[in-house]
Amino acid sequence: MPDKALPSCRIAYFAPEIPALSATFVYNEILELGKQGIKVKAFSVHRPRHIAREKSLDELRKDVFYLYETSRQQVFTDHLTMLLAHPFGYIKSAGRLIRDVFRQGLVTRSAIGLCYRFLYAATLAKQLKKANIQHLHVHFAHIPTDIAMYATPMVGIGFSVQAHANDLFERGWLLKQKVERSNFFSTISEFNKRFLEGFGADSEKIHIVRCGVDQSWQPPVKATENNEIYTIGTVGRLVEKKGIDTLINAIAGLVRNGRKVCLQIAGDGPLETKLKQQVASLGLNQDSVRFVGALPHDEVANFISGLDVFVLPCKKDSNGDMDGIPVVLMEAMLCGVPVISTELSGIPELLINNISGLTISPENEVELSNAISQLMDSPETKVRIVSGGKQRVEDEFLLNKNVSRLYKLIQASVDS
């Protein structure tokens, strides 16, 4: 629990979509802050395409301000209001934009994008002032941080950032400047911190705050009996960086070697047709590979608990994007299911090989099939990494510990 003095700080959260099914970690943080006695005002760039419908989110859904739904006339009025009410802050923000446009190149797509986002910065600034916000915390270092770093000078408050994966690896513009301008810059892994330092970012301002799982969450009771056919499962969007094609190839190798296995793939996405064609081309049938479709978040744990092993063979995609530390790995570890993933990004910080999980090289179907075989043949390995997995999550990746860590950083930045 935070200190008694902490809830005096009035904070806002800003993210691309709140509350979105694809970003449960954002609204879980807001809910956890509420449990710790800290009220948060939520701002979202867009209205979510797939909105989370959990009962606990009823109040949050009603209160979110969707920035890009503001009319153009209102945006213009908000600029005039901020210029007249806070001229020095407005000029500082405009100067920041001009310098950034020259950094990116006058007629580049990124420069045009910055100008567009500056238009909405005045509206966000006006709303922050109206809500008497003292600090703005931003999830994702791309579009919402662009808007935040132009909005906050207009009202004279600070902002902080929580960076994840795509916002650094594929859409990481002006990262050094964003670290410099923020009160502090948090991210989910030591890997990400080193990545930011590679741009010359100030290491002293970068802090590790994990995206964690709810400490009060109770996983379903796992069946004591093994499945008749060894069941391998994965959960995620069917996109390149999840490495599902590598997993399918590994399953084909196991089947060729006479192993009785079944892969269940939960999720949908743009690669679904291509992956189904891959399954057919390898001569695999529904007894070996099943596509079960996307699952609501509240059904994921039941799905995982029915598996013998959870596999997410993440890789870097053709655009340079890759996962950070997927929360679904933590959920699987708490479900008492052994986990296999790759030595990529921050994943080895969660899955310590042969202690809290098994890790393999990305895009290596032979290593993956060998890791699955190791778990099939060695009950001792399974028991060891299941126990180690639960302990690793409890030590470092629980939501309440990381939210308290984050809020202390926010409070310290407001007080300084």
Coordinates of C-alpha atoms in Angstrom, one line a residue:
M1 CA 0.0 0.0 0.0
P2 CA 1.2 3.5 -0.7
D3 CA 2.0 6.0 2.1
K4 CA -0.9 7.9 3.5
A5 CA 0.4 11.1 1.9
L6 CA 0.5 9.7 -1.6
P7 CA -3.2 9.9 -2.7
S8 CA -2.9 13.7 -2.6
C9 CA -1.4 13.7 -6.1
R10 CA -4.0 14.0 -8.8
I11 CA -2.9 12.0 -11.8
A12 CA -4.2 11.2 -15.3
Y13 CA -3.4 8.2 -17.6
F14 CA -3.2 8.6 -21.4
A15 CA -2.9 5.7 -23.8
P16 CA -3.9 4.8 -27.4
E17 CA -7.1 2.9 -26.4
I18 CA -8.7 2.7 -22.9
P19 CA -10.1 0.2 -22.0
A20 CA -8.9 -2.1 -24.8
L21 CA -9.0 -5.9 -24.9
S22 CA -5.5 -5.8 -26.4
A23 CA -4.0 -3.7 -23.6
T24 CA -5.4 -5.1 -20.4
F25 CA -2.2 -4.0 -18.5
V26 CA -3.2 -0.3 -18.9
Y27 CA -6.6 -0.6 -17.3
N28 CA -5.4 -3.1 -14.8
E29 CA -3.0 -0.5 -13.5
I30 CA -5.7 2.1 -13.3
L31 CA -7.9 -0.3 -11.3
E32 CA -5.0 -1.2 -9.0
L33 CA -4.4 2.4 -8.3
G34 CA -8.0 2.8 -7.4
K35 CA -7.7 -0.1 -5.0
Q36 CA -4.7 1.7 -3.4
G37 CA -6.9 4.8 -2.9
I38 CA -5.6 6.8 -5.9
K39 CA -8.2 8.2 -8.3
V40 CA -7.1 8.4 -11.9
K41 CA -8.6 10.4 -14.8
A42 CA -8.3 8.4 -18.0
F43 CA -7.7 9.9 -21.5
S44 CA -7.6 7.9 -24.6
V45 CA -6.4 8.8 -28.1
H46 CA -9.1 6.7 -29.8
R47 CA -12.2 4.8 -28.7
P48 CA -11.1 1.1 -28.6
R49 CA -12.1 -1.1 -31.6
H50 CA -12.5 -4.0 -29.2
I51 CA -13.5 -2.5 -25.9
A52 CA -13.1 -4.5 -22.6
R53 CA -16.5 -5.3 -21.1
E54 CA -15.6 -6.5 -17.6
K55 CA -18.0 -5.4 -14.9
S56 CA -15.1 -3.9 -12.9
L57 CA -14.6 -1.4 -15.8
D58 CA -18.1 0.1 -15.8
E59 CA -17.1 3.3 -14.0
L60 CA -13.9 3.7 -16.1
R61 CA -15.7 3.3 -19.4
K62 CA -18.1 6.1 -18.5
D63 CA -15.3 8.5 -17.5
V64 CA -12.8 8.1 -20.4
F65 CA -12.2 11.2 -22.5
Y66 CA -11.6 10.2 -26.2
L67 CA -9.3 12.9 -27.6
Y68 CA -9.7 12.3 -31.3
E69 CA -13.5 12.6 -31.1
T70 CA -13.1 16.3 -30.5
S71 CA -14.5 18.4 -33.4
R72 CA -12.1 20.5 -35.4
Q73 CA -13.9 23.7 -34.4
Q74 CA -13.4 22.8 -30.7
V75 CA -9.7 22.0 -31.3
F76 CA -9.2 25.4 -32.9
T77 CA -11.1 27.0 -29.9
D78 CA -8.9 25.1 -27.5
H79 CA -5.7 26.4 -29.1
L80 CA -7.0 30.0 -28.8
T81 CA -7.9 29.3 -25.2
M82 CA -4.5 27.9 -24.2
L83 CA -2.7 30.7 -26.1
L84 CA -4.6 33.4 -24.2
A85 CA -4.6 31.7 -20.8
H86 CA -1.0 30.2 -20.8
P87 CA 1.0 32.2 -23.5
F88 CA 4.4 31.2 -22.2
G89 CA 3.6 27.5 -21.9
Y90 CA 1.9 27.6 -25.4
I91 CA 5.0 29.2 -27.0
K92 CA 7.3 26.7 -25.3
S93 CA 5.2 23.9 -26.7
A94 CA 5.1 25.4 -30.2
G95 CA 8.9 25.9 -30.1
R96 CA 9.3 22.2 -29.1
L97 CA 7.2 21.2 -32.1
I98 CA 9.2 23.3 -34.5
R99 CA 12.5 21.8 -33.3
D100 CA 11.1 18.3 -33.6
V101 CA 9.9 18.9 -37.2
F102 CA 13.3 20.0 -38.2
R103 CA 14.8 17.0 -36.5
Q104 CA 12.5 14.6 -38.4
G105 CA 12.7 16.5 -41.8
L106 CA 10.2 19.2 -42.9
V107 CA 8.2 17.1 -45.3
T108 CA 8.6 13.7 -43.8
R109 CA 5.6 11.6 -42.7
S110 CA 6.8 11.7 -39.1
A111 CA 7.0 15.5 -39.1
I112 CA 3.5 15.8 -40.5
G113 CA 2.3 13.3 -37.9
L114 CA 3.8 15.5 -35.1
C115 CA 2.0 18.6 -36.4
Y116 CA -1.3 16.7 -36.5
R117 CA -0.8 15.5 -32.9
F118 CA 0.1 19.0 -31.8
L119 CA -3.4 20.1 -33.0
Y120 CA -4.9 17.8 -30.3
A121 CA -2.4 18.7 -27.6
A122 CA -4.3 22.0 -26.8
T123 CA -7.5 20.0 -26.2
L124 CA -5.7 17.5 -23.9
A125 CA -4.0 20.5 -22.1
K126 CA -7.4 22.2 -21.6
Q127 CA -8.9 18.9 -20.2
L128 CA -5.9 18.4 -17.9
K129 CA -6.3 21.9 -16.5
K130 CA -10.1 21.4 -16.1
A131 CA -9.5 18.2 -14.1
N132 CA -6.8 19.9 -12.0
I133 CA -4.3 17.2 -13.0
Q134 CA -0.8 17.4 -11.4
H135 CA 0.9 14.7 -13.5
L136 CA 0.2 12.9 -16.7
H137 CA 1.4 9.2 -17.1
V138 CA 1.5 7.9 -20.6
H139 CA 1.5 4.3 -21.8
F140 CA 3.4 3.8 -25.1
A141 CA 6.2 6.1 -26.3
H142 CA 4.8 6.9 -29.7
I143 CA 1.6 8.8 -30.5
P144 CA 0.3 9.4 -27.0
T145 CA 3.7 10.6 -25.8
D146 CA 3.9 13.0 -28.8
I147 CA 0.7 14.6 -27.7
A148 CA 1.6 14.6 -24.1
M149 CA 5.0 16.3 -24.6
Y150 CA 3.3 19.2 -26.4
A151 CA 0.2 19.3 -24.0
T152 CA 1.9 19.4 -20.7
P153 CA 4.1 22.5 -21.2
M154 CA 0.9 24.4 -22.0
V155 CA -0.4 23.8 -18.4
G156 CA 2.9 23.6 -16.6
I157 CA 2.8 20.0 -15.4
G158 CA 5.1 17.1 -15.9
F159 CA 4.6 13.8 -17.7
S160 CA 6.1 10.3 -17.5
V161 CA 6.1 7.4 -20.0
Q162 CA 5.8 3.7 -19.8
A163 CA 7.4 2.2 -22.9
H164 CA 6.6 -1.4 -24.1
A165 CA 7.8 -2.9 -27.4
N166 CA 6.4 -1.7 -30.8
D167 CA 6.6 1.9 -29.5
L168 CA 10.4 1.5 -29.2
F169 CA 11.4 -1.1 -31.8
E170 CA 9.3 -0.1 -34.8
R171 CA 7.9 3.4 -34.0
G172 CA 10.7 4.8 -31.8
W173 CA 11.1 8.4 -33.0
L174 CA 12.6 11.2 -30.8
L175 CA 13.3 8.7 -28.0
K176 CA 16.3 10.6 -26.6
Q177 CA 14.2 13.8 -26.5
K178 CA 11.2 12.0 -24.9
V179 CA 13.4 10.7 -22.1
E180 CA 14.9 14.1 -21.6
R181 CA 11.6 15.9 -21.5
S182 CA 9.8 13.5 -19.2
N183 CA 9.9 13.6 -15.4
F184 CA 10.9 10.0 -15.7
F185 CA 10.7 7.3 -18.3
S186 CA 9.8 3.8 -17.2
T187 CA 9.9 0.6 -19.3
I188 CA 9.1 -3.0 -18.8
S189 CA 12.6 -4.6 -19.1
E190 CA 16.3 -4.2 -18.7
F191 CA 16.6 -5.0 -22.4
N192 CA 14.4 -1.9 -23.2
K193 CA 16.5 0.2 -20.9
R194 CA 19.7 -0.8 -22.7
F195 CA 17.9 -0.2 -26.0
L196 CA 17.1 3.4 -25.0
E197 CA 20.6 4.0 -23.7
G198 CA 21.8 3.1 -27.2
F199 CA 20.1 6.3 -28.4
G200 CA 22.1 8.4 -25.8
A201 CA 19.1 8.6 -23.5
D202 CA 19.8 9.6 -19.9
S203 CA 20.1 6.3 -18.0
E204 CA 19.4 8.0 -14.6
K205 CA 15.9 8.9 -15.8
I206 CA 15.0 5.4 -17.0
H207 CA 13.3 3.0 -14.5
I208 CA 12.1 -0.6 -14.7
V209 CA 8.4 -1.0 -14.0
R210 CA 7.1 -4.4 -15.0
C211 CA 3.7 -5.0 -16.5
G212 CA 2.4 -7.5 -13.9
V213 CA -0.5 -9.8 -13.2
D214 CA -3.1 -9.1 -10.5
Q215 CA -1.9 -10.5 -7.2
S216 CA -5.5 -11.4 -6.2
W217 CA -6.1 -13.4 -9.4
Q218 CA -6.7 -17.1 -8.7
P219 CA -6.0 -19.5 -11.6
P220 CA -8.4 -22.3 -12.3
V221 CA -7.7 -25.6 -10.5
K222 CA -5.5 -27.6 -12.9
A223 CA -6.5 -31.3 -13.6
T224 CA -4.2 -33.8 -11.8
E225 CA -4.4 -36.2 -14.7
N226 CA -2.4 -35.7 -17.9
N227 CA -4.2 -35.3 -21.2
E228 CA -4.6 -38.5 -23.2
I229 CA -2.7 -36.7 -26.1
Y230 CA 0.1 -34.3 -25.1
T231 CA -1.5 -30.9 -25.6
I232 CA 0.5 -27.9 -26.5
G233 CA -1.1 -24.5 -26.6
T234 CA -0.5 -20.9 -27.5
V235 CA -2.5 -17.6 -27.1
G236 CA -2.0 -14.5 -29.1
R237 CA -2.7 -12.4 -32.2
L238 CA -1.9 -14.3 -35.4
V239 CA 0.9 -11.9 -36.5
E240 CA 4.4 -12.5 -37.6
K241 CA 6.2 -11.6 -34.3
K242 CA 4.4 -14.3 -32.3
G243 CA 6.3 -17.0 -34.3
I244 CA 3.3 -19.4 -34.7
D245 CA 4.8 -20.6 -38.0
T246 CA 7.8 -21.8 -36.1
L247 CA 5.6 -23.6 -33.7
I248 CA 3.6 -25.4 -36.4
N249 CA 6.9 -26.6 -38.0
A250 CA 8.0 -27.9 -34.7
I251 CA 4.8 -29.8 -34.3
A252 CA 5.2 -31.3 -37.7
G253 CA 8.6 -32.5 -36.7
L254 CA 7.3 -34.1 -33.5
V255 CA 4.5 -35.9 -35.5
R256 CA 7.0 -37.2 -38.0
N257 CA 9.0 -38.6 -35.1
G258 CA 6.0 -40.5 -33.9
R259 CA 5.1 -38.2 -31.0
K260 CA 1.4 -38.0 -30.1
V261 CA 0.8 -34.3 -29.7
C262 CA -1.9 -31.8 -30.4
L263 CA -1.4 -28.1 -30.8
Q264 CA -4.2 -25.7 -30.0
I265 CA -3.9 -22.1 -31.3
A266 CA -6.1 -19.5 -29.6
G267 CA -6.3 -16.2 -31.3
D268 CA -7.1 -14.5 -34.6
G269 CA -5.3 -12.1 -36.9
P270 CA -4.1 -11.3 -40.4
L271 CA -2.0 -14.5 -40.7
E272 CA -4.8 -16.9 -39.9
T273 CA -5.3 -18.1 -43.5
K274 CA -1.6 -18.4 -44.2
L275 CA -1.0 -20.4 -41.1
K276 CA -3.9 -22.8 -42.0
Q277 CA -2.4 -23.2 -45.4
Q278 CA 1.0 -24.1 -43.7
V279 CA -0.8 -26.7 -41.6
A280 CA -2.3 -28.3 -44.7
S281 CA 0.9 -28.2 -46.7
L282 CA 2.7 -30.1 -43.9
G283 CA 0.0 -32.8 -44.0
L284 CA -1.2 -32.1 -40.5
N285 CA -4.9 -32.6 -39.6
Q286 CA -7.2 -31.4 -36.9
D287 CA -6.0 -34.2 -34.6
S288 CA -2.6 -32.5 -34.6
V289 CA -3.4 -28.7 -35.0
R290 CA -6.6 -26.9 -34.0
F291 CA -7.4 -23.2 -34.5
V292 CA -9.8 -22.4 -31.6
G293 CA -10.2 -18.7 -32.4
A294 CA -9.9 -15.6 -30.2
L295 CA -10.8 -16.0 -26.6
P296 CA -12.3 -13.4 -24.2
H297 CA -9.7 -12.6 -21.6
D298 CA -11.7 -14.2 -18.8
E299 CA -11.6 -17.6 -20.7
V300 CA -7.8 -17.5 -21.3
A301 CA -6.8 -19.0 -17.9
N302 CA -9.2 -22.0 -18.3
F303 CA -7.8 -22.6 -21.8
I304 CA -4.2 -22.5 -20.5
S305 CA -4.9 -24.7 -17.5
G306 CA -6.0 -27.5 -19.8
L307 CA -2.6 -27.6 -21.5
D308 CA 0.5 -29.7 -20.8
V309 CA 2.8 -26.9 -22.0
F310 CA 2.3 -23.3 -23.1
V311 CA 4.5 -22.1 -26.0
L312 CA 5.0 -18.6 -27.4
P313 CA 8.0 -18.7 -29.8
C314 CA 8.3 -14.9 -30.3
K315 CA 10.6 -13.5 -33.0
K316 CA 11.5 -10.1 -34.6
D317 CA 9.2 -9.4 -37.5
S318 CA 10.2 -8.0 -40.9
N319 CA 9.5 -4.4 -39.7
G320 CA 11.8 -4.9 -36.7
D321 CA 8.9 -5.2 -34.2
M322 CA 9.0 -7.7 -31.4
D323 CA 7.3 -8.5 -28.1
G324 CA 8.5 -7.1 -24.8
I325 CA 7.5 -9.5 -22.0
P326 CA 4.0 -10.9 -22.9
V327 CA 1.8 -10.9 -19.9
V328 CA 0.2 -14.2 -21.1
L329 CA 3.5 -15.9 -20.2
M330 CA 3.1 -14.8 -16.6
E331 CA -0.5 -16.0 -16.6
A332 CA 0.5 -19.4 -17.8
M333 CA 3.2 -19.6 -15.2
L334 CA 0.7 -18.9 -12.4
C335 CA -1.6 -21.5 -13.9
G336 CA 1.0 -24.2 -13.1
V337 CA 1.8 -24.9 -16.8
P338 CA 5.4 -25.1 -18.0
V339 CA 6.3 -22.4 -20.4
I340 CA 8.6 -22.3 -23.5
S341 CA 9.5 -19.0 -25.2
T342 CA 12.5 -17.4 -26.9
E343 CA 15.7 -15.7 -25.9
L344 CA 14.4 -12.4 -27.3
S345 CA 13.9 -8.9 -25.9
G346 CA 13.0 -9.0 -22.2
I347 CA 11.6 -12.5 -22.2
P348 CA 14.7 -14.1 -20.5
E349 CA 14.2 -11.7 -17.6
L350 CA 10.9 -13.6 -16.9
L351 CA 11.8 -17.0 -18.2
I352 CA 15.2 -18.0 -16.7
N353 CA 16.2 -21.0 -18.7
N354 CA 15.7 -24.3 -16.9
I355 CA 14.6 -22.4 -13.7
S356 CA 11.4 -20.6 -14.4
G357 CA 10.9 -21.8 -18.0
L358 CA 12.6 -23.1 -21.1
T359 CA 14.0 -20.6 -23.7
I360 CA 15.1 -21.3 -27.2
S361 CA 16.6 -19.3 -30.1
P362 CA 14.0 -17.4 -32.2
E363 CA 12.8 -19.1 -35.4
N364 CA 14.5 -22.4 -34.5
E365 CA 12.0 -25.2 -34.9
V366 CA 14.5 -27.9 -34.0
E367 CA 15.3 -26.4 -30.6
L368 CA 11.6 -25.9 -30.0
S369 CA 10.7 -29.5 -30.7
N370 CA 13.6 -30.6 -28.5
A371 CA 12.3 -28.4 -25.7
I372 CA 8.8 -29.9 -26.0
S373 CA 10.3 -33.4 -26.0
Q374 CA 12.3 -32.6 -22.9
L375 CA 9.2 -31.7 -21.0
M376 CA 7.4 -34.8 -22.4
D377 CA 10.2 -37.1 -21.2
S378 CA 11.3 -35.4 -18.0
P379 CA 8.7 -35.0 -15.2
E380 CA 11.4 -33.6 -13.1
T381 CA 12.1 -30.7 -15.5
K382 CA 8.4 -29.9 -15.6
V383 CA 8.1 -29.9 -11.8
R384 CA 11.2 -27.7 -11.4
I385 CA 10.2 -25.0 -14.0
V386 CA 6.5 -24.9 -12.9
S387 CA 7.7 -24.2 -9.3
G388 CA 10.3 -21.8 -10.5
G389 CA 7.9 -20.0 -12.8
K390 CA 5.3 -19.3 -10.1
Q391 CA 8.1 -18.0 -7.8
R392 CA 9.6 -15.7 -10.5
V393 CA 6.2 -14.1 -11.1
E394 CA 5.5 -13.6 -7.4
D395 CA 9.0 -12.1 -6.9
E396 CA 9.1 -9.6 -9.7
F397 CA 5.9 -9.4 -11.8
L398 CA 2.9 -8.9 -9.5
L399 CA 0.7 -5.9 -10.3
N400 CA 0.5 -4.3 -6.8
K401 CA 4.3 -4.2 -6.3
N402 CA 4.9 -2.6 -9.7
V403 CA 2.0 -0.1 -9.4
S404 CA 3.3 1.0 -6.0
R405 CA 6.8 1.4 -7.5
L406 CA 5.3 3.5 -10.3
Y407 CA 3.3 5.7 -8.1
K408 CA 6.2 6.5 -5.8
L409 CA 8.1 7.7 -8.9
I410 CA 5.1 9.9 -9.9
Q411 CA 4.8 11.3 -6.4
A412 CA 8.6 12.0 -6.2
S413 CA 8.5 13.8 -9.5
V414 CA 5.6 16.0 -8.5
D415 CA 7.2 16.9 -5.2
S416 CA 10.6 17.7 -6.7

